[in-house]
Short mmCIF file of C-alpha atoms and ligand atoms in Angstrom, two decimals:
data_model
loop_
_atom_site.label_atom_id
_atom_site.label_comp_id
_atom_site.label_asym_id
_atom_site.label_seq_id
_atom_site.Cartn_x
_atom_site.Cartn_y
_atom_site.Cartn_z
CA MET R 424 187.81 90.51 150.67
CA PRO R 425 191.44 89.58 149.81
CA THR R 426 193.90 88.72 152.58
CA CYS R 427 197.03 90.87 153.21
CA ARG R 428 200.30 90.02 154.83
CA THR R 429 202.66 92.15 156.98
CA ARG R 430 205.26 91.94 159.82
CA GLY R 431 204.08 93.09 163.18
CA LEU R 432 205.32 93.51 166.77
CA VAL R 433 202.76 92.52 169.36
CA LEU R 434 202.05 95.55 171.77
CA LYS R 435 199.24 94.14 173.67
CA VAL R 436 196.96 91.15 173.90
CA THR R 437 193.56 90.80 175.68
CA ALA R 438 191.14 88.01 175.89
CA HIS R 439 187.82 88.49 174.28
CA GLY R 440 184.90 86.22 175.16
CA GLU R 441 185.54 82.55 175.57
CA SER R 442 187.69 81.87 172.60
CA ASP R 443 188.89 85.15 170.97
CA LYS R 444 191.88 87.39 171.45
CA ILE R 445 192.29 91.04 170.63
CA VAL R 446 195.72 91.89 169.52
CA THR R 447 197.38 95.22 168.94
CA PHE R 448 200.27 95.34 166.62
CA TYR R 449 202.82 97.84 165.33
CA SER R 450 203.52 97.16 161.63
CA PRO R 451 205.88 98.90 159.29
CA ASP R 452 203.25 98.87 156.51
CA ILE R 453 199.99 99.61 158.29
CA GLY R 454 201.14 101.23 161.59
CA ARG R 455 199.41 100.60 164.86
CA VAL R 456 196.45 98.29 164.34
CA THR R 457 194.25 96.19 166.34
CA ALA R 458 192.94 92.71 165.23
CA ILE R 459 190.62 90.11 166.43
CA ALA R 460 191.81 86.56 166.28
CA LYS R 461 188.77 84.33 166.30
CA GLY R 462 189.10 81.08 168.17
CA ALA R 463 192.69 82.06 169.20
CA LYS R 464 192.25 80.47 172.68
CA ARG R 465 191.26 77.18 171.16
CA SER R 466 193.32 76.96 168.01
CA ARG R 467 196.47 75.17 168.82
CA LYS R 468 197.75 75.28 165.25
CA ARG R 469 197.18 78.71 164.01
CA PHE R 470 198.06 80.96 166.99
CA VAL R 471 199.60 79.01 169.94
CA ASN R 472 202.56 80.76 171.55
CA LYS R 473 202.44 83.34 168.82
CA LEU R 474 199.86 86.02 169.99
CA GLU R 475 202.03 86.88 172.99
CA GLU R 476 203.30 90.38 173.92
CA PHE R 477 206.61 91.40 172.27
CA THR R 478 206.63 88.66 169.63
CA LEU R 479 207.62 89.45 166.06
CA LEU R 480 205.07 87.86 163.64
CA THR R 481 204.25 87.70 160.07
CA ILE R 482 200.47 88.05 160.11
CA THR R 483 197.93 87.30 157.47
CA TYR R 484 194.75 89.29 157.85
CA ARG R 485 191.73 90.68 156.22
CA PRO R 486 191.29 94.49 156.49
CA SER R 487 188.08 95.78 158.08
CA ARG R 488 185.65 97.70 155.87
CA ASN R 489 185.11 100.54 158.29
CA GLY R 490 188.54 101.12 159.78
CA GLY R 491 187.71 98.89 162.86
CA LEU R 492 189.29 95.65 163.88
CA LEU R 493 191.34 93.68 161.41
CA PHE R 494 190.46 89.99 161.08
CA LEU R 495 193.59 87.94 161.87
CA SER R 496 193.55 84.77 159.90
CA GLU R 497 197.07 83.31 160.54
CA ALA R 498 200.33 84.22 162.35
CA ALA R 499 203.83 83.01 161.67
CA LEU R 500 206.49 83.48 164.44
CA GLU R 501 209.63 85.29 163.34
CA ASN R 502 211.00 85.91 166.80
CA PRO R 503 209.43 85.17 170.18
CA PHE R 504 211.84 87.34 172.19
CA LEU R 505 211.17 84.87 174.96
CA SER R 506 213.28 86.43 177.68
CA LEU R 507 211.18 89.62 177.55
CA ARG R 508 208.34 87.61 179.09
CA ASN R 509 210.38 85.38 181.30
CA MET R 510 212.75 87.81 183.04
CA HIS R 511 211.12 90.54 185.07
CA ARG R 512 213.66 93.28 184.39
CA ARG R 513 213.44 92.74 180.71
CA TYR R 514 209.67 92.58 180.82
CA VAL R 515 209.57 95.97 182.49
CA ALA R 516 211.80 97.56 179.75
CA ALA R 517 209.72 95.92 176.92
CA THR R 518 206.40 97.03 178.59
CA LEU R 519 207.57 100.70 178.77
CA ALA R 520 208.63 100.71 175.12
CA CYS R 521 205.26 99.33 174.02
CA GLU R 522 203.38 101.79 176.18
CA LEU R 523 205.39 104.65 174.70
CA ILE R 524 204.62 103.38 171.13
CA MET R 525 200.90 103.29 172.06
CA CYS R 526 201.20 106.80 173.41
CA PHE R 527 203.24 108.43 170.59
CA THR R 528 201.71 106.82 167.55
CA SER R 529 198.15 107.08 166.01
CA GLU R 530 196.31 104.09 164.61
CA HIS R 531 196.75 103.38 160.81
CA ASP R 532 199.77 105.75 160.53
CA PRO R 533 202.73 103.63 159.50
CA ASP R 534 206.19 104.77 160.00
CA ALA R 535 209.04 102.33 159.16
CA GLU R 536 211.45 104.11 161.38
CA ILE R 537 209.27 103.69 164.49
CA PHE R 538 208.87 100.01 163.68
CA ALA R 539 212.73 99.62 163.30
CA LEU R 540 213.22 101.46 166.62
CA LEU R 541 210.82 99.16 168.54
CA LEU R 542 212.37 96.11 166.99
CA TRP R 543 215.82 97.35 167.99
CA GLN R 544 214.74 98.04 171.56
CA LEU R 545 213.03 94.57 172.01
CA ASP R 546 215.89 92.76 170.32
CA ALA R 547 218.63 94.50 172.26
CA VAL R 548 216.96 93.97 175.62
CA ASN R 549 216.43 90.23 174.70
CA ARG R 550 220.11 89.98 173.86
CA GLY R 551 221.02 91.22 177.32
CA ILE R 552 222.27 94.74 176.33
CA PRO R 553 221.98 97.00 179.43
CA LEU R 554 218.32 97.75 179.65
CA LEU R 555 218.47 101.26 181.16
CA GLN R 556 220.76 102.34 178.37
CA VAL R 557 218.64 100.81 175.68
CA THR R 558 215.38 102.11 177.00
CA ALA R 559 216.81 105.76 177.43
CA LEU R 560 218.11 105.76 173.91
CA PHE R 561 214.87 104.16 172.52
CA HIS R 562 212.83 106.92 174.28
CA LEU R 563 215.16 109.73 172.86
CA ARG R 564 214.96 108.36 169.33
CA LEU R 565 211.15 107.88 169.53
CA LEU R 566 210.70 111.46 170.46
CA GLY R 567 212.73 112.41 167.47
CA ALA R 568 210.72 110.10 165.12
CA SER R 569 207.48 111.49 166.51
CA GLY R 570 208.45 115.09 165.86
CA TYR R 571 209.40 116.06 169.43
CA GLN R 572 213.23 115.89 169.14
CA PRO R 573 214.74 117.44 172.28
CA ALA R 574 216.92 120.53 171.29
CA LEU R 575 220.23 119.69 172.88
CA ASP R 576 222.68 122.15 171.23
CA HIS R 577 222.65 125.15 173.56
CA CYS R 578 221.05 126.98 176.38
CA THR R 579 217.82 128.43 175.01
CA SER R 580 217.98 131.38 177.44
CA CYS R 581 221.68 132.67 177.00
CA GLY R 582 222.63 130.78 173.88
CA ARG R 583 225.74 129.24 175.47
CA ARG R 584 226.64 126.01 173.80
CA VAL R 585 227.20 122.78 175.66
CA ASP R 586 230.81 122.61 176.91
CA ALA R 587 232.81 122.00 180.12
CA GLY R 588 232.09 124.05 183.21
CA ARG R 589 228.25 124.07 183.33
CA SER R 590 225.55 121.58 183.71
CA PHE R 591 222.23 121.83 182.01
CA ALA R 592 218.52 120.95 182.51
CA LEU R 593 215.87 119.94 180.01
CA GLN R 594 212.71 122.04 180.24
CA PRO R 595 209.83 119.60 180.21
CA ALA R 596 207.54 122.30 178.74
CA ASN R 597 209.37 122.54 175.45
CA GLY R 598 212.14 119.92 175.41
CA SER R 599 215.00 122.42 175.23
CA LEU R 600 218.14 122.96 177.37
CA VAL R 601 218.76 125.67 179.84
CA CYS R 602 222.14 126.02 181.61
CA ASN R 603 222.50 126.10 185.42
CA ARG R 604 223.29 129.80 185.50
CA CYS R 605 219.94 130.70 183.74
CA ASN R 606 218.15 128.08 185.82
CA SER R 607 218.81 129.10 189.34
CA HIS R 608 216.45 126.37 190.58
CA LEU R 609 218.37 123.75 188.60
CA HIS R 610 219.50 121.76 191.67
CA HIS R 611 215.99 121.56 193.04
CA SER R 612 214.24 120.77 189.82
CA GLY R 613 215.41 117.14 189.40
CA PHE R 614 215.70 117.66 185.56
CA ARG R 615 219.42 117.99 185.66
CA LEU R 616 221.61 116.67 182.77
CA SER R 617 225.49 116.51 183.13
CA ILE R 618 227.45 117.78 180.18
CA GLN R 619 228.60 114.12 179.67
CA THR R 620 224.90 112.97 179.37
CA VAL R 621 224.04 115.82 176.92
CA LYS R 622 227.03 114.89 174.80
CA PHE R 623 225.91 111.20 174.70
CA LEU R 624 222.37 112.17 173.78
CA GLN R 625 223.69 114.49 170.87
CA THR R 626 225.64 111.57 169.48
CA ALA R 627 222.65 109.20 169.97
CA GLN R 628 220.40 111.47 168.02
CA GLN R 629 222.74 111.26 165.05
CA LEU R 630 223.85 107.60 164.92
CA ASP R 631 222.56 105.09 162.57
CA LEU R 632 220.28 102.69 164.55
CA ARG R 633 222.58 99.78 163.71
CA HIS R 634 225.42 101.40 165.66
CA LEU R 635 223.30 102.76 168.55
CA GLU R 636 224.05 99.97 171.02
CA ARG R 637 227.71 100.53 170.59
CA LEU R 638 227.35 103.74 172.43
CA GLN R 639 228.69 102.88 175.93
CA MET R 640 226.33 105.11 177.94
CA PRO R 641 227.13 105.12 181.74
CA ARG R 642 224.30 103.97 183.94
CA GLN R 643 224.14 107.39 185.59
CA SER R 644 223.63 109.08 182.20
CA ALA R 645 220.81 106.50 181.33
CA ARG R 646 219.14 107.32 184.76
CA GLU R 647 219.29 111.06 184.04
CA THR R 648 217.93 110.61 180.57
CA LEU R 649 215.07 108.47 181.69
CA GLN R 650 214.11 110.98 184.33
CA VAL R 651 214.11 114.08 182.00
CA LEU R 652 212.45 112.31 179.05
CA TYR R 653 209.71 110.96 181.29
CA ARG R 654 208.87 114.44 182.49
CA TYR R 655 209.05 115.86 178.90
CA SER R 656 206.84 113.15 177.64
CA ARG R 657 204.28 113.45 180.49
CA HIS R 658 204.02 117.16 179.55
CA LEU R 659 203.60 116.43 175.85
CA LEU R 660 201.04 113.60 176.34
CA GLN R 661 199.20 115.30 179.27
CA ARG R 662 198.93 112.05 180.97
CA ASP R 663 200.99 109.70 183.04
CA ILE R 664 203.08 106.78 181.62
CA HIS R 665 202.02 103.93 183.74
CA SER R 666 204.90 101.51 183.31
CA TRP R 667 207.53 104.21 183.92
CA LYS R 668 207.37 103.64 187.73
CA PHE R 669 208.72 100.08 187.20
CA ILE R 670 211.73 101.21 185.07
CA ASN R 671 212.31 103.97 187.65
CA ARG R 672 212.50 101.25 190.31
CA GLU R 673 215.10 99.40 188.28
CA ALA R 674 217.11 102.63 187.79
CA SER R 675 217.18 103.14 191.53
CA THR R 676 218.63 99.76 192.33
CA VAL R 677 222.40 99.48 192.66
CA GLY R 678 224.21 97.74 190.01
ZN1 ZN Y 2042 222.04 129.86 179.91
#
């Protein structure tokens, strides 16, 4: 069978037997795929320091015949994004991004926008851009790219547009806004979004990815966003997002 080549971001690596590794990638050409790297734990030349979480690689592989594991023959390192594995806070942000990709994508279903988005998140966090902001914006855009764009224009109950004087909440059941007058339990629900945050998110939904990190989103807005998108996503997925509690811990710290 002929070999193929593609770029891939490593989402997950597990040991397999004494010498192999199982690696899950997200590729712009073939989507989320899992490959076996035979002899990866022994081979110093082909795979050393490459098959690590969050690295950007060019991989050479043989497709499987039955839609199962690809056979990884070689990997060339394009960017190790080293600080994501060496610095705890950055590791937490990168891990959450990869978990969200695992949750919101299907195998063998490529989407170049989702690849670009993950690459943006890992690169921005690796360069030290404030990670709560980057992670909140990544999560928002990933929902949009996956067909679950939150509706942030107006209150879905009374139709009032977002403007000064009212705060809003995002309803986790359908990802749309409701104003505080329509939602009398707003202040107890924990899903509150200030007008400032809603405005930031509206802008973030429109911006070209290259300009996204220029958006100077205050930490408080990033916190609110992470909270509401977590609840909305948990509802969509009908399961917990395990690494969210670590970013929530980061969000709760002062600074
Ligand atoms: Zn309303």
